[in-house]
Amino acid sequence: MARPTTVERACPYVCDEKVGLILEDSTSMSKRVKKMPRFDFEVVEKSLVNEKLNELNTQDASKEVITNTLKDLGIERAKLHGWPNPYVFTKAMGEVLLSHHSKNNLPFDILRPPIISSTYSEPFPGWVQGYGTVDSVIAAYCKGKLTRLLIDPMTIGDMVSLSIPVDMVVNSIIVAIVVNANKSSGIIYHVGSSLRNPIKFYDILSFMFKYFTKFPWVNNDEKPIVVRKISTFKTMATFHMYMKIRHSLPLKGLKLVNKVSGQSFQDVYVKYNRKLRLAMRMAELYRPYLLFKGIFDDNNTEELRKITKEGYIEAKDFNFDPTCIDWEDYIMNTHIPGFLKHVLIK
């Protein structure tokens, strides 16, 4: 009887913020893991979270304060260990644990898809649940709430958005389990498109502009929203400068006026201060992806595709080849309409 292989759905950004071609191996992550106390995150990190949570509960902190404090703690701990945010940090934890348990003869492989988008074909084109990274951009843009964005327009799509449809990710997982049954290979697969069928974020923004110019979002007053092309900040420095001049300084002025007037503008100040903090936190959270300069090699994944085509008659039913994707057609006619139908209009 074939012994099943454990497949972890990991994340390629555990590689660190590299430039150039990033190989399908664990070299970058292993160097950082060696600097960490062995598996201390299983005890230390949980203890820190519980201590902070108990402290906040003792102070009768609001749900919002607790949420924001724990988010900040997560970012702080991730950066302490060398990762940009908690998401990548927890993915790295998973890889470390798998490597540890592989010593007990646990067969496993690691699939590292970048950010995942709606289905390409199965169960039907455009199916999606919830908001992905680019979907948040689409939602804000079509409603006229997003006019500027921290992004290098020439960044390739694997780094920020529509890199690989979810059904292709599922297919790659199924195929990896079948092909590597009874093996303890520990192979890492980059299941993405940046090497063989790249798309720049500039193109995605252009497709969004084209789509919502032709099919504008209608607001609650039944008026169509007129969209404009998005202005971009190519560096964190320019983003911070803009935010300081456009938002931080006026907010400080409002704080002073509020104090002088006996807290007459307290609600307004709290509202805009919350929005500013959220914007800065989100920019810092997504910075590693939005300004990423790497390209993910996928030689192992390509070999998996070849083995599947040559050895399995059902190969055509388990497509995970990104070269078949026409990005403009997919984004304009599949992803955006699917996101609007299954998420935004609900």
Short mmCIF file of N, CA and C in Angstrom, two decimals, residues 168-251:
data_model
loop_
_atom_site.label_atom_id
_atom_site.label_comp_id
_atom_site.label_asym_id
_atom_site.label_seq_id
_atom_site.Cartn_x
_atom_site.Cartn_y
_atom_site.Cartn_z
N MET A 168 -5.42 25.68 -9.92
CA MET A 168 -4.10 25.18 -10.33
C MET A 168 -3.27 24.80 -9.10
N VAL A 169 -3.43 25.54 -8.02
CA VAL A 169 -2.73 25.19 -6.78
C VAL A 169 -3.23 23.84 -6.26
N VAL A 170 -4.54 23.66 -6.25
CA VAL A 170 -5.12 22.40 -5.80
C VAL A 170 -4.63 21.24 -6.67
N ASN A 171 -4.62 21.46 -7.98
CA ASN A 171 -4.15 20.41 -8.89
C ASN A 171 -2.70 20.04 -8.61
N SER A 172 -1.87 21.04 -8.36
CA SER A 172 -0.45 20.77 -8.10
C SER A 172 -0.28 19.98 -6.80
N ILE A 173 -1.10 20.25 -5.81
CA ILE A 173 -1.03 19.51 -4.54
C ILE A 173 -1.40 18.05 -4.76
N ILE A 174 -2.48 17.82 -5.49
CA ILE A 174 -2.92 16.44 -5.76
C ILE A 174 -1.86 15.68 -6.53
N VAL A 175 -1.31 16.32 -7.55
CA VAL A 175 -0.28 15.67 -8.37
C VAL A 175 0.97 15.36 -7.55
N ALA A 176 1.39 16.30 -6.71
CA ALA A 176 2.59 16.08 -5.89
C ALA A 176 2.39 14.91 -4.93
N ILE A 177 1.20 14.77 -4.39
CA ILE A 177 0.90 13.65 -3.48
C ILE A 177 1.01 12.32 -4.22
N VAL A 178 0.45 12.28 -5.43
CA VAL A 178 0.45 11.03 -6.21
C VAL A 178 1.86 10.68 -6.69
N VAL A 179 2.54 11.64 -7.28
CA VAL A 179 3.87 11.38 -7.85
C VAL A 179 4.89 11.02 -6.79
N ASN A 180 4.78 11.63 -5.62
CA ASN A 180 5.79 11.41 -4.58
C ASN A 180 5.35 10.44 -3.49
N ALA A 181 4.32 9.65 -3.76
CA ALA A 181 3.89 8.64 -2.79
C ALA A 181 5.04 7.67 -2.50
N ASN A 182 5.15 7.27 -1.24
CA ASN A 182 6.20 6.33 -0.80
C ASN A 182 7.60 6.93 -0.85
N LYS A 183 7.69 8.24 -1.01
CA LYS A 183 8.99 8.89 -1.04
C LYS A 183 9.10 9.87 0.12
N SER A 184 10.30 10.05 0.59
CA SER A 184 10.55 11.06 1.62
C SER A 184 11.50 12.09 1.02
N SER A 185 10.98 12.83 0.05
CA SER A 185 11.84 13.66 -0.79
C SER A 185 12.13 15.04 -0.21
N GLY A 186 11.13 15.64 0.44
CA GLY A 186 11.31 16.99 0.95
C GLY A 186 11.50 18.01 -0.16
N ILE A 187 10.91 17.75 -1.32
CA ILE A 187 11.06 18.65 -2.46
C ILE A 187 10.23 19.92 -2.24
N ILE A 188 10.79 21.04 -2.65
CA ILE A 188 10.09 22.32 -2.58
C ILE A 188 9.66 22.72 -3.99
N TYR A 189 8.38 23.07 -4.12
CA TYR A 189 7.83 23.48 -5.41
C TYR A 189 7.35 24.93 -5.34
N HIS A 190 7.82 25.76 -6.26
CA HIS A 190 7.27 27.10 -6.43
C HIS A 190 6.17 27.01 -7.49
N VAL A 191 4.93 27.11 -7.06
CA VAL A 191 3.81 27.00 -8.00
C VAL A 191 3.32 28.41 -8.31
N GLY A 192 3.96 29.03 -9.30
CA GLY A 192 3.63 30.41 -9.63
C GLY A 192 3.83 30.69 -11.11
N SER A 193 3.90 31.97 -11.45
CA SER A 193 3.97 32.33 -12.87
C SER A 193 5.08 33.31 -13.21
N SER A 194 5.83 33.77 -12.22
CA SER A 194 6.76 34.88 -12.46
C SER A 194 7.90 34.53 -13.41
N LEU A 195 8.25 33.25 -13.52
CA LEU A 195 9.34 32.86 -14.41
C LEU A 195 8.85 32.59 -15.82
N ARG A 196 7.75 31.86 -15.96
CA ARG A 196 7.33 31.37 -17.27
C ARG A 196 6.22 32.19 -17.92
N ASN A 197 5.46 32.92 -17.12
CA ASN A 197 4.39 33.75 -17.69
C ASN A 197 4.15 34.95 -16.79
N PRO A 198 5.13 35.84 -16.71
CA PRO A 198 5.04 36.96 -15.76
C PRO A 198 4.02 38.02 -16.18
N ILE A 199 3.51 38.72 -15.18
CA ILE A 199 2.63 39.86 -15.42
C ILE A 199 3.07 40.97 -14.48
N LYS A 200 3.20 42.16 -14.99
CA LYS A 200 3.60 43.30 -14.17
C LYS A 200 2.37 43.95 -13.56
N PHE A 201 2.56 44.52 -12.38
CA PHE A 201 1.43 45.15 -11.71
C PHE A 201 0.90 46.33 -12.52
N TYR A 202 1.77 46.95 -13.31
CA TYR A 202 1.33 48.03 -14.19
C TYR A 202 0.21 47.54 -15.10
N ASP A 203 0.36 46.31 -15.61
CA ASP A 203 -0.66 45.75 -16.49
C ASP A 203 -1.97 45.49 -15.74
N ILE A 204 -1.84 45.01 -14.51
CA ILE A 204 -3.03 44.75 -13.70
C ILE A 204 -3.80 46.05 -13.46
N LEU A 205 -3.08 47.12 -13.13
CA LEU A 205 -3.73 48.41 -12.92
C LEU A 205 -4.40 48.90 -14.20
N SER A 206 -3.76 48.66 -15.33
CA SER A 206 -4.35 49.06 -16.61
C SER A 206 -5.62 48.28 -16.91
N PHE A 207 -5.60 46.98 -16.61
CA PHE A 207 -6.79 46.15 -16.83
C PHE A 207 -7.94 46.61 -15.92
N MET A 208 -7.60 46.96 -14.68
CA MET A 208 -8.63 47.44 -13.76
C MET A 208 -9.26 48.73 -14.28
N PHE A 209 -8.42 49.64 -14.73
CA PHE A 209 -8.91 50.92 -15.26
C PHE A 209 -9.81 50.68 -16.47
N LYS A 210 -9.38 49.79 -17.35
CA LYS A 210 -10.15 49.49 -18.55
C LYS A 210 -11.50 48.86 -18.20
N TYR A 211 -11.49 47.93 -17.24
CA TYR A 211 -12.72 47.23 -16.88
C TYR A 211 -13.74 48.18 -16.25
N PHE A 212 -13.31 48.96 -15.27
CA PHE A 212 -14.27 49.79 -14.54
C PHE A 212 -14.60 51.09 -15.28
N THR A 213 -13.87 51.39 -16.33
CA THR A 213 -14.28 52.47 -17.22
C THR A 213 -15.45 51.99 -18.09
N LYS A 214 -15.37 50.73 -18.48
CA LYS A 214 -16.42 50.13 -19.31
C LYS A 214 -17.62 49.69 -18.48
N PHE A 215 -17.34 49.14 -17.30
CA PHE A 215 -18.41 48.65 -16.42
C PHE A 215 -18.26 49.30 -15.03
N PRO A 216 -18.64 50.55 -14.89
CA PRO A 216 -18.43 51.25 -13.61
C PRO A 216 -19.28 50.68 -12.48
N TRP A 217 -18.71 50.77 -11.27
CA TRP A 217 -19.44 50.38 -10.07
C TRP A 217 -20.51 51.44 -9.80
N VAL A 218 -21.70 50.98 -9.43
CA VAL A 218 -22.80 51.89 -9.13
C VAL A 218 -22.96 51.99 -7.62
N ASN A 219 -22.91 53.21 -7.09
CA ASN A 219 -22.98 53.39 -5.64
C ASN A 219 -24.42 53.30 -5.12
N ASN A 220 -24.59 53.54 -3.83
CA ASN A 220 -25.91 53.41 -3.21
C ASN A 220 -26.92 54.42 -3.75
N ASP A 221 -26.42 55.51 -4.32
CA ASP A 221 -27.31 56.51 -4.92
C ASP A 221 -27.58 56.21 -6.39
N GLU A 222 -27.16 55.01 -6.80
CA GLU A 222 -27.35 54.56 -8.19
C GLU A 222 -26.62 55.45 -9.19
N LYS A 223 -25.50 55.99 -8.74
CA LYS A 223 -24.65 56.79 -9.63
C LYS A 223 -23.37 56.01 -9.94
N PRO A 224 -22.98 55.96 -11.20
CA PRO A 224 -21.75 55.24 -11.56
C PRO A 224 -20.50 55.97 -11.04
N ILE A 225 -19.56 55.19 -10.54
CA ILE A 225 -18.30 55.75 -10.04
C ILE A 225 -17.32 55.91 -11.20
N VAL A 226 -16.83 57.11 -11.37
CA VAL A 226 -15.85 57.38 -12.42
C VAL A 226 -14.45 57.14 -11.85
N VAL A 227 -13.72 56.19 -12.43
CA VAL A 227 -12.38 55.87 -11.92
C VAL A 227 -11.31 56.60 -12.73
N ARG A 228 -10.18 56.80 -12.08
CA ARG A 228 -9.02 57.39 -12.74
C ARG A 228 -7.84 56.42 -12.63
N LYS A 229 -6.83 56.65 -13.42
CA LYS A 229 -5.64 55.82 -13.32
C LYS A 229 -4.97 56.07 -11.97
N ILE A 230 -4.48 55.01 -11.37
CA ILE A 230 -3.89 55.09 -10.03
C ILE A 230 -2.48 55.67 -10.09
N SER A 231 -2.20 56.61 -9.19
CA SER A 231 -0.84 57.12 -9.02
C SER A 231 -0.09 56.16 -8.09
N THR A 232 1.20 56.00 -8.32
CA THR A 232 1.94 55.02 -7.53
C THR A 232 3.13 55.65 -6.81
N PHE A 233 3.46 55.08 -5.66
CA PHE A 233 4.68 55.42 -4.93
C PHE A 233 5.63 54.24 -5.10
N LYS A 234 6.79 54.49 -5.68
CA LYS A 234 7.71 53.40 -5.97
C LYS A 234 8.62 53.04 -4.80
N THR A 235 8.65 53.90 -3.78
CA THR A 235 9.49 53.63 -2.61
C THR A 235 8.73 53.99 -1.34
N MET A 236 9.16 53.41 -0.23
CA MET A 236 8.56 53.74 1.06
C MET A 236 8.84 55.19 1.43
N ALA A 237 10.00 55.71 1.00
CA ALA A 237 10.37 57.09 1.33
C ALA A 237 9.37 58.08 0.73
N THR A 238 9.03 57.90 -0.54
CA THR A 238 8.07 58.80 -1.17
C THR A 238 6.68 58.64 -0.57
N PHE A 239 6.34 57.41 -0.21
CA PHE A 239 5.04 57.15 0.43
C PHE A 239 4.96 57.86 1.78
N HIS A 240 6.02 57.73 2.59
CA HIS A 240 6.03 58.37 3.91
C HIS A 240 5.99 59.89 3.79
N MET A 241 6.70 60.43 2.81
CA MET A 241 6.70 61.88 2.62
C MET A 241 5.30 62.38 2.28
N TYR A 242 4.64 61.68 1.37
CA TYR A 242 3.28 62.06 0.99
C TYR A 242 2.33 61.98 2.18
N MET A 243 2.40 60.87 2.92
CA MET A 243 1.50 60.68 4.06
C MET A 243 1.74 61.73 5.14
N LYS A 244 2.98 62.11 5.31
CA LYS A 244 3.30 63.12 6.32
C LYS A 244 2.70 64.47 5.95
N ILE A 245 2.91 64.89 4.70
CA ILE A 245 2.43 66.20 4.25
C ILE A 245 0.91 66.22 4.12
N ARG A 246 0.39 65.15 3.54
CA ARG A 246 -1.05 65.13 3.21
C ARG A 246 -1.94 64.76 4.39
N HIS A 247 -1.41 63.97 5.33
CA HIS A 247 -2.27 63.46 6.39
C HIS A 247 -1.75 63.71 7.81
N SER A 248 -0.48 63.38 8.07
CA SER A 248 0.04 63.47 9.44
C SER A 248 0.04 64.90 9.97
N LEU A 249 0.55 65.83 9.18
CA LEU A 249 0.61 67.23 9.64
C LEU A 249 -0.78 67.83 9.84
N PRO A 250 -1.71 67.65 8.90
CA PRO A 250 -3.07 68.16 9.15
C PRO A 250 -3.71 67.51 10.38
N LEU A 251 -3.40 66.23 10.61
CA LEU A 251 -3.98 65.56 11.77
C LEU A 251 -3.43 66.14 13.07
#
